[in-house]
Every structure is written in structure tokens, then in C-alpha cells.
PDB file of C-alpha atoms in Angstrom:
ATOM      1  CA  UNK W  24       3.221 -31.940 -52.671  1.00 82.00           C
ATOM      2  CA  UNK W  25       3.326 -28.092 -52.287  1.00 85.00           C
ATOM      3  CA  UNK W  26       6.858 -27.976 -54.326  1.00 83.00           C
ATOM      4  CA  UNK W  27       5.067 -30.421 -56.954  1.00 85.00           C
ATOM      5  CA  UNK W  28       1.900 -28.321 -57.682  1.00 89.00           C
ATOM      6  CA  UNK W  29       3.565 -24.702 -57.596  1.00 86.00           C
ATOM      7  CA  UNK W  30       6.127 -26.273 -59.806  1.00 82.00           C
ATOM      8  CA  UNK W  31       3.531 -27.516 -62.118  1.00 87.00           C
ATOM      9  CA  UNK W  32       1.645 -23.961 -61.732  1.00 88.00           C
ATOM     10  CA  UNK W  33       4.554 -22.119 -63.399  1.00 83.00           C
ATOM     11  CA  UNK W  34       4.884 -24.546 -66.132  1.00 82.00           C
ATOM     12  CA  UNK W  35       1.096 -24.395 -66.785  1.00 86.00           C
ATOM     13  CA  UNK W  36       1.290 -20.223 -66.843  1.00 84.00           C
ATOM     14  CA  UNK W  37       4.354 -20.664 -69.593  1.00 77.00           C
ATOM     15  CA  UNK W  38       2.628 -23.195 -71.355  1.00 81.00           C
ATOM     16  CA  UNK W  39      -0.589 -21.547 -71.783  1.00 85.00           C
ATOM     17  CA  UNK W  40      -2.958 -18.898 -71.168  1.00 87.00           C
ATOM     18  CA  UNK W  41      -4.359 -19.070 -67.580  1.00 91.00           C
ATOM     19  CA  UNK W  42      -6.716 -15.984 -67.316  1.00 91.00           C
ATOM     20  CA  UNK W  43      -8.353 -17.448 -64.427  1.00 92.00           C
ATOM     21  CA  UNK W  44      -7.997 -19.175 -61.014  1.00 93.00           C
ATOM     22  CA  UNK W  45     -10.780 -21.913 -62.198  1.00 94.00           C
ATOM     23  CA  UNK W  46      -8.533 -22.355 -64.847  1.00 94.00           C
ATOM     24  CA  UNK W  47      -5.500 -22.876 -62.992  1.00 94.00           C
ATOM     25  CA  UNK W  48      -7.397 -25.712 -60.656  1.00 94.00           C
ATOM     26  CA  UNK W  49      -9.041 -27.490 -63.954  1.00 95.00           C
ATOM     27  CA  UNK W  50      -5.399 -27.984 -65.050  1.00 94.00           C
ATOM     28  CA  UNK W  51      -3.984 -29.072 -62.241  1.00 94.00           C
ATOM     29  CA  UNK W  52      -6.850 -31.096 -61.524  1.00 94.00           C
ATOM     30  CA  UNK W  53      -6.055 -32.855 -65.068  1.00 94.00           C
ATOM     31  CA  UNK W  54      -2.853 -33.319 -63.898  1.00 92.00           C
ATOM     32  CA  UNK W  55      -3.566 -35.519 -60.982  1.00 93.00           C
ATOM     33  CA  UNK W  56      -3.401 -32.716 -58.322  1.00 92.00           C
ATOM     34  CA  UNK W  57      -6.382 -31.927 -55.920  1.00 92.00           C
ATOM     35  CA  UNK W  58      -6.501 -28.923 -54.415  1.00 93.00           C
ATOM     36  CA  UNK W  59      -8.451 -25.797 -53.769  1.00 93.00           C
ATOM     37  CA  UNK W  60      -9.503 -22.630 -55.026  1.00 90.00           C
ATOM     38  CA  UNK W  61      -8.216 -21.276 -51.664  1.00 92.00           C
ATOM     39  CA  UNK W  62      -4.665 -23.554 -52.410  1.00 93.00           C
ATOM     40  CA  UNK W  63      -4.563 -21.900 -55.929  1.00 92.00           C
ATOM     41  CA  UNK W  64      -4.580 -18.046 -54.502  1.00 91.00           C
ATOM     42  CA  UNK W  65      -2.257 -18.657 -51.974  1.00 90.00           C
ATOM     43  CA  UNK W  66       0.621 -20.385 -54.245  1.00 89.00           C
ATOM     44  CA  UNK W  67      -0.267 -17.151 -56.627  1.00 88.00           C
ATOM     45  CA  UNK W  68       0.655 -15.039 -53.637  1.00 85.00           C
ATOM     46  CA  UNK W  69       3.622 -17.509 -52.675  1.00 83.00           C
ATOM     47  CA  UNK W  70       4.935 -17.061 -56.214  1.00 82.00           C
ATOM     48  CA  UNK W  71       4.394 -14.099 -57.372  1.00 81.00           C
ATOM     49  CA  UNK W  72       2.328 -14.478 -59.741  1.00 85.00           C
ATOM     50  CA  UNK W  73       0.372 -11.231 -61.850  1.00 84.00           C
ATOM     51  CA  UNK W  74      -2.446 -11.002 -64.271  1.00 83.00           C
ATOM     52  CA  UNK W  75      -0.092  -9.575 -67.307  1.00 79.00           C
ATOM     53  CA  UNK W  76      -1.185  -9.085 -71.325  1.00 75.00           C
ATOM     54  CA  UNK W  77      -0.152 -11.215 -73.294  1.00 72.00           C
ATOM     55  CA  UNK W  78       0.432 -11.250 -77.154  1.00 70.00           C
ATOM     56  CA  UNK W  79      -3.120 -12.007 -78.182  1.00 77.00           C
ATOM     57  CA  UNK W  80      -3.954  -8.994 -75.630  1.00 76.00           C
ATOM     58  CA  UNK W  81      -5.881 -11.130 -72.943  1.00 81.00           C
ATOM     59  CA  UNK W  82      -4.818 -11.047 -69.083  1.00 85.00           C
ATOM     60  CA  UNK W  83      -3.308 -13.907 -68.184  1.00 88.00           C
ATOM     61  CA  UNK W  84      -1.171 -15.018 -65.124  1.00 87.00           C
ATOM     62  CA  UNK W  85       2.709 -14.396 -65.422  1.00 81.00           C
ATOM     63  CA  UNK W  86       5.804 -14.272 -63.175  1.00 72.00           C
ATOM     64  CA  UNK W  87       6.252 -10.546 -62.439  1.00 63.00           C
ATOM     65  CA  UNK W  88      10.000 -10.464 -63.980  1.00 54.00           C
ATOM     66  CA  UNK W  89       8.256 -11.203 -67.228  1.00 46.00           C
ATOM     67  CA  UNK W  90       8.460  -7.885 -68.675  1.00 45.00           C
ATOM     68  CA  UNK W  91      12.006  -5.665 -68.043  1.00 39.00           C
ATOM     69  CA  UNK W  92      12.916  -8.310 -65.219  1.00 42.00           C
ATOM     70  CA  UNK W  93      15.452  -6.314 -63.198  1.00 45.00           C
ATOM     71  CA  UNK W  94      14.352  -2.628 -64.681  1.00 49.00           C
ATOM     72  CA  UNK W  95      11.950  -1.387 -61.871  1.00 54.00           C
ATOM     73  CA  UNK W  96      11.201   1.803 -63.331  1.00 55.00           C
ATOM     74  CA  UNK W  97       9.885  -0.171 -66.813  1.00 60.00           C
ATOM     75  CA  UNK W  98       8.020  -2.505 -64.649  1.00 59.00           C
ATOM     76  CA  UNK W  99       6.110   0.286 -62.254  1.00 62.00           C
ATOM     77  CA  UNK W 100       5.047   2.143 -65.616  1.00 63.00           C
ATOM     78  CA  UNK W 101       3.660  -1.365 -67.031  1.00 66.00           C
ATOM     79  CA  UNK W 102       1.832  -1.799 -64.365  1.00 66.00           C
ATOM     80  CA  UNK W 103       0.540   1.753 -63.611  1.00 68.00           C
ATOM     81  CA  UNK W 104      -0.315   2.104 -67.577  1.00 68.00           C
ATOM     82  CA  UNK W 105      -2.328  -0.920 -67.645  1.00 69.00           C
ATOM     83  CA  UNK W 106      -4.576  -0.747 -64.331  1.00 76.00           C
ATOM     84  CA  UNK W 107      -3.931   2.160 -61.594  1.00 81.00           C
ATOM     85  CA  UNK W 108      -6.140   4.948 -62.230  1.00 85.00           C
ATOM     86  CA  UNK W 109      -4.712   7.028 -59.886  1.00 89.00           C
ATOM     87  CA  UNK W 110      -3.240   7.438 -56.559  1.00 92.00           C
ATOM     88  CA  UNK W 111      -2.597   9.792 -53.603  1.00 95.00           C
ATOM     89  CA  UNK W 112      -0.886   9.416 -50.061  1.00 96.00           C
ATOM     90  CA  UNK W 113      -2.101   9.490 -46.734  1.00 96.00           C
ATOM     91  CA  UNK W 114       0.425   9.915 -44.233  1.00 97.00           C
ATOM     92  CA  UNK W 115       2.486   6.595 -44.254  1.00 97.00           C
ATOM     93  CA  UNK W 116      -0.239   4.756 -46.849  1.00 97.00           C
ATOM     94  CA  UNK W 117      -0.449   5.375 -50.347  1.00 96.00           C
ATOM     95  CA  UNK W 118      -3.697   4.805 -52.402  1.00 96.00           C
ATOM     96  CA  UNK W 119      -4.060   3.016 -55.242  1.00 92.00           C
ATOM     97  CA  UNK W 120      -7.199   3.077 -57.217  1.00 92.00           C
ATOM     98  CA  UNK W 121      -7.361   0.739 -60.241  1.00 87.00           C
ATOM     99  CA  UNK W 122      -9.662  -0.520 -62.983  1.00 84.00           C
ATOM    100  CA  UNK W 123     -12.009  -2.950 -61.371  1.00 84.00           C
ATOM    101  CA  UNK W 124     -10.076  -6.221 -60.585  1.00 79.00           C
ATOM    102  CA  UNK W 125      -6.825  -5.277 -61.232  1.00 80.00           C
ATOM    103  CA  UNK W 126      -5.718  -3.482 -57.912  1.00 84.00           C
ATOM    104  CA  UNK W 127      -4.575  -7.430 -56.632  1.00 81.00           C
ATOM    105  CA  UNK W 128      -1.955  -7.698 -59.409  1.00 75.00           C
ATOM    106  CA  UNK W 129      -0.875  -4.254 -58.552  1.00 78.00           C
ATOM    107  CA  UNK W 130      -0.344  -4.872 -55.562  1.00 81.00           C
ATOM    108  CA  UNK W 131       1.493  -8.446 -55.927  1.00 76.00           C
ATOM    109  CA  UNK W 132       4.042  -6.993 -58.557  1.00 72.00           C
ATOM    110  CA  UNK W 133       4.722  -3.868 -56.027  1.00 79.00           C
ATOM    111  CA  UNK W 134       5.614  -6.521 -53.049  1.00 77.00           C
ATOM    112  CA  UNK W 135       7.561  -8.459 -55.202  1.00 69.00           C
ATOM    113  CA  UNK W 136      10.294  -5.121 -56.194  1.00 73.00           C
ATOM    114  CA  UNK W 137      11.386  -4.437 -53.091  1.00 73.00           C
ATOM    115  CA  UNK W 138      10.417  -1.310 -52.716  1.00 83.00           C
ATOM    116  CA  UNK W 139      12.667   0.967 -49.922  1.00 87.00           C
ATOM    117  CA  UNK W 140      10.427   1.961 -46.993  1.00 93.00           C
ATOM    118  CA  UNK W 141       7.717  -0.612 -48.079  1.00 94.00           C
ATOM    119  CA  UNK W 142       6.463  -2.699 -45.464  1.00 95.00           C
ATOM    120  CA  UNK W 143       3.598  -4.568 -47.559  1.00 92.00           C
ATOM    121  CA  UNK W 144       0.452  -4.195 -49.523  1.00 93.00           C
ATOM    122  CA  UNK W 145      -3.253  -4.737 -49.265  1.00 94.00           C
ATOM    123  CA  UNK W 146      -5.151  -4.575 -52.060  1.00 91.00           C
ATOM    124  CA  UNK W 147      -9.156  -5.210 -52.807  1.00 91.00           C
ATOM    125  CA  UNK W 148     -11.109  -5.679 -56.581  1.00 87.00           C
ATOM    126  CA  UNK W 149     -10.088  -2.009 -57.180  1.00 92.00           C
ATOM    127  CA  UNK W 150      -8.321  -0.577 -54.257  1.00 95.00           C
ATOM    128  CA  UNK W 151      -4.623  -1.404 -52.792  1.00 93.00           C
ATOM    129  CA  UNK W 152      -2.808   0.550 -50.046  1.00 96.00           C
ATOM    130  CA  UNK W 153       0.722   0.544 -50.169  1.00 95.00           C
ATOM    131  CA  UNK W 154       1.984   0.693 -45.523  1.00 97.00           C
ATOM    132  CA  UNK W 155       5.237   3.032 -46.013  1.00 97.00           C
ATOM    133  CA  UNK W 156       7.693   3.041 -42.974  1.00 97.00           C
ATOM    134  CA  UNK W 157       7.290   6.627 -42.443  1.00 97.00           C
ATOM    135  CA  UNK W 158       5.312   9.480 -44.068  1.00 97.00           C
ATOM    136  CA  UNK W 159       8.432  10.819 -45.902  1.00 96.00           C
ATOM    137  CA  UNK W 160       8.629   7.269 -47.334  1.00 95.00           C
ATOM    138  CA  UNK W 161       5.240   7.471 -48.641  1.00 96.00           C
ATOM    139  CA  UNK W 162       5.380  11.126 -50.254  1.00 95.00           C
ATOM    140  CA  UNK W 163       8.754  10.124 -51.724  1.00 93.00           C
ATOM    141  CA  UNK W 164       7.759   7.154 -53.395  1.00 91.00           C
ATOM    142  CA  UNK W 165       4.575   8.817 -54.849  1.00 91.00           C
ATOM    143  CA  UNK W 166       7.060  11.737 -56.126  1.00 90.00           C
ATOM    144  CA  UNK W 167       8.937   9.044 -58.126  1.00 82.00           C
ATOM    145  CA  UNK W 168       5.746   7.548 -59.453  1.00 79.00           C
ATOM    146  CA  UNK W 169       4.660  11.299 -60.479  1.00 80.00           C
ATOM    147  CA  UNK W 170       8.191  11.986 -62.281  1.00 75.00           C
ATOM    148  CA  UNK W 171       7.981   7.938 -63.728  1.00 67.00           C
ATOM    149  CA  UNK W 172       4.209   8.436 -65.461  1.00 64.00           C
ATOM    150  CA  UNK W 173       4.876  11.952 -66.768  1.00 63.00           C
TER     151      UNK W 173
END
């Protein structure tokens, strides 16, 4: 059942448009799958899954390998450009503020790079915090993300 609707979830995001997580449930729903709204968010988590533009400029769910799959760098700077507003580091956490909503998507694409001395994310409607391994991990990977977004 899980395979089945998560399978179903990333044909419905290439198919169409899904800005929304009501959205996501009305198709499946039309599809012959019940589930919940609670269901929904965690296969986004399971998956991957981040609010991206698309062509017509509207945000819309979309595997995070969508753009520059396999060019980190490319991918960070999408992501930055488009919703962090800034962040700063706190010994082994970094801060991310973001334009409201967007800090989830953040976050999701960040966990899904593998990023070296990154042991997960958190993120709120505009806030994420990056856990680092160490401190030096944490001032080192905001030193990159200075030198990327200049």
C-alpha cells in the first residue's frame, strides 16, 4: 500500500502541478487511495520531495535532483536564491532564516545532499537549523555557502 501511493505520488508531481499537500490527497483520493494529510507529509519527507518553480513560475512539489541532479554547488545556490534570507552559525548549528514557508523545503533538499559533518535538519514555516558534527563543521560549511552566493 505504502509502495503503491508514494509510487503514485511521484507520478502525480511529474504529471502535474501539486502546489499543495490538499492537493496531493484530492488526487490520490481520486485515485482510489485513502489516506491522510499526516500520510501525505511523511511520504514527502520519505521521498524527498521540495516545493521547486516550475515553468509557469508557481511552487510546486519536485524530486530534489530535478534541477543540476548530481551538481551540489548548483543545487545549494537554487535553493539559497529562491528562499534563505540569510544565515549564521552557532557553535555546531547553523541558522537558516527563509521567506515565510519555505525554510521546510530548505531543509528537505539539504538532508537529501549529503552534506559532510551533517547530522540532520529541523526546520519550521521560516526557520531551519542545520546539527553539524562539530563546530568546525558548522563554520566550514557556512564558509562554502559564503564563497557559493558571492
Amino acid at each position: 500500500m505504502k509502495e503503491e501511493r508514494q509510487r503514485l505520488l511521484l507520478e502525480l508531481i511529474a504529471q502535474e502541478e501539486m502546489e499543495t499537500q490538499e492537493q496531493l490527497l484530492q488526487a490520490l483520493r481520486k485515485r482510489g487511495i485513502s489516506c491522510t494529510q499526516a500520510t501525505i507529509s511523511r511520504d514527502i519527507r520519505e521521498l524527498h520531495l521540495v516545493k521547486g518553480q516550475s515553468a509557469t513560475g508557481r511552487y510546486c512539489y519536485v524530486l530534489p535532483t530535478a534541477e543540476g541532479a548530481g551538481n551540489q554547488d548548483l543545487r545549494l545556490k537554487n535553493i539559497f536564491r529562491e528562499c534563505v534570507i540569510s544565515f549564521d552559525v552557532a557553535q555546531n548549528i547553523v541558522v537558516l532564516k527563509s521567506m515565510p514557508g519555505l525554510a521546510n523545503a530548505a531543509a528537505a533538499a539539504l538532508d537529501g545532499m549529503k552534506i559532510e559533518g551533517m547530522v540532520g535538519t529541523l526546520a519550521g514555516d521560516d526557520t531551519a537549523i542545520l546539527i553539524m558534527r562539530t563546530n568546525q563543521a558548522a563554520e566550514r560549511f557556512c564558509s562554502e555557502l559564503r564563497l557559493m552566493l558571492n
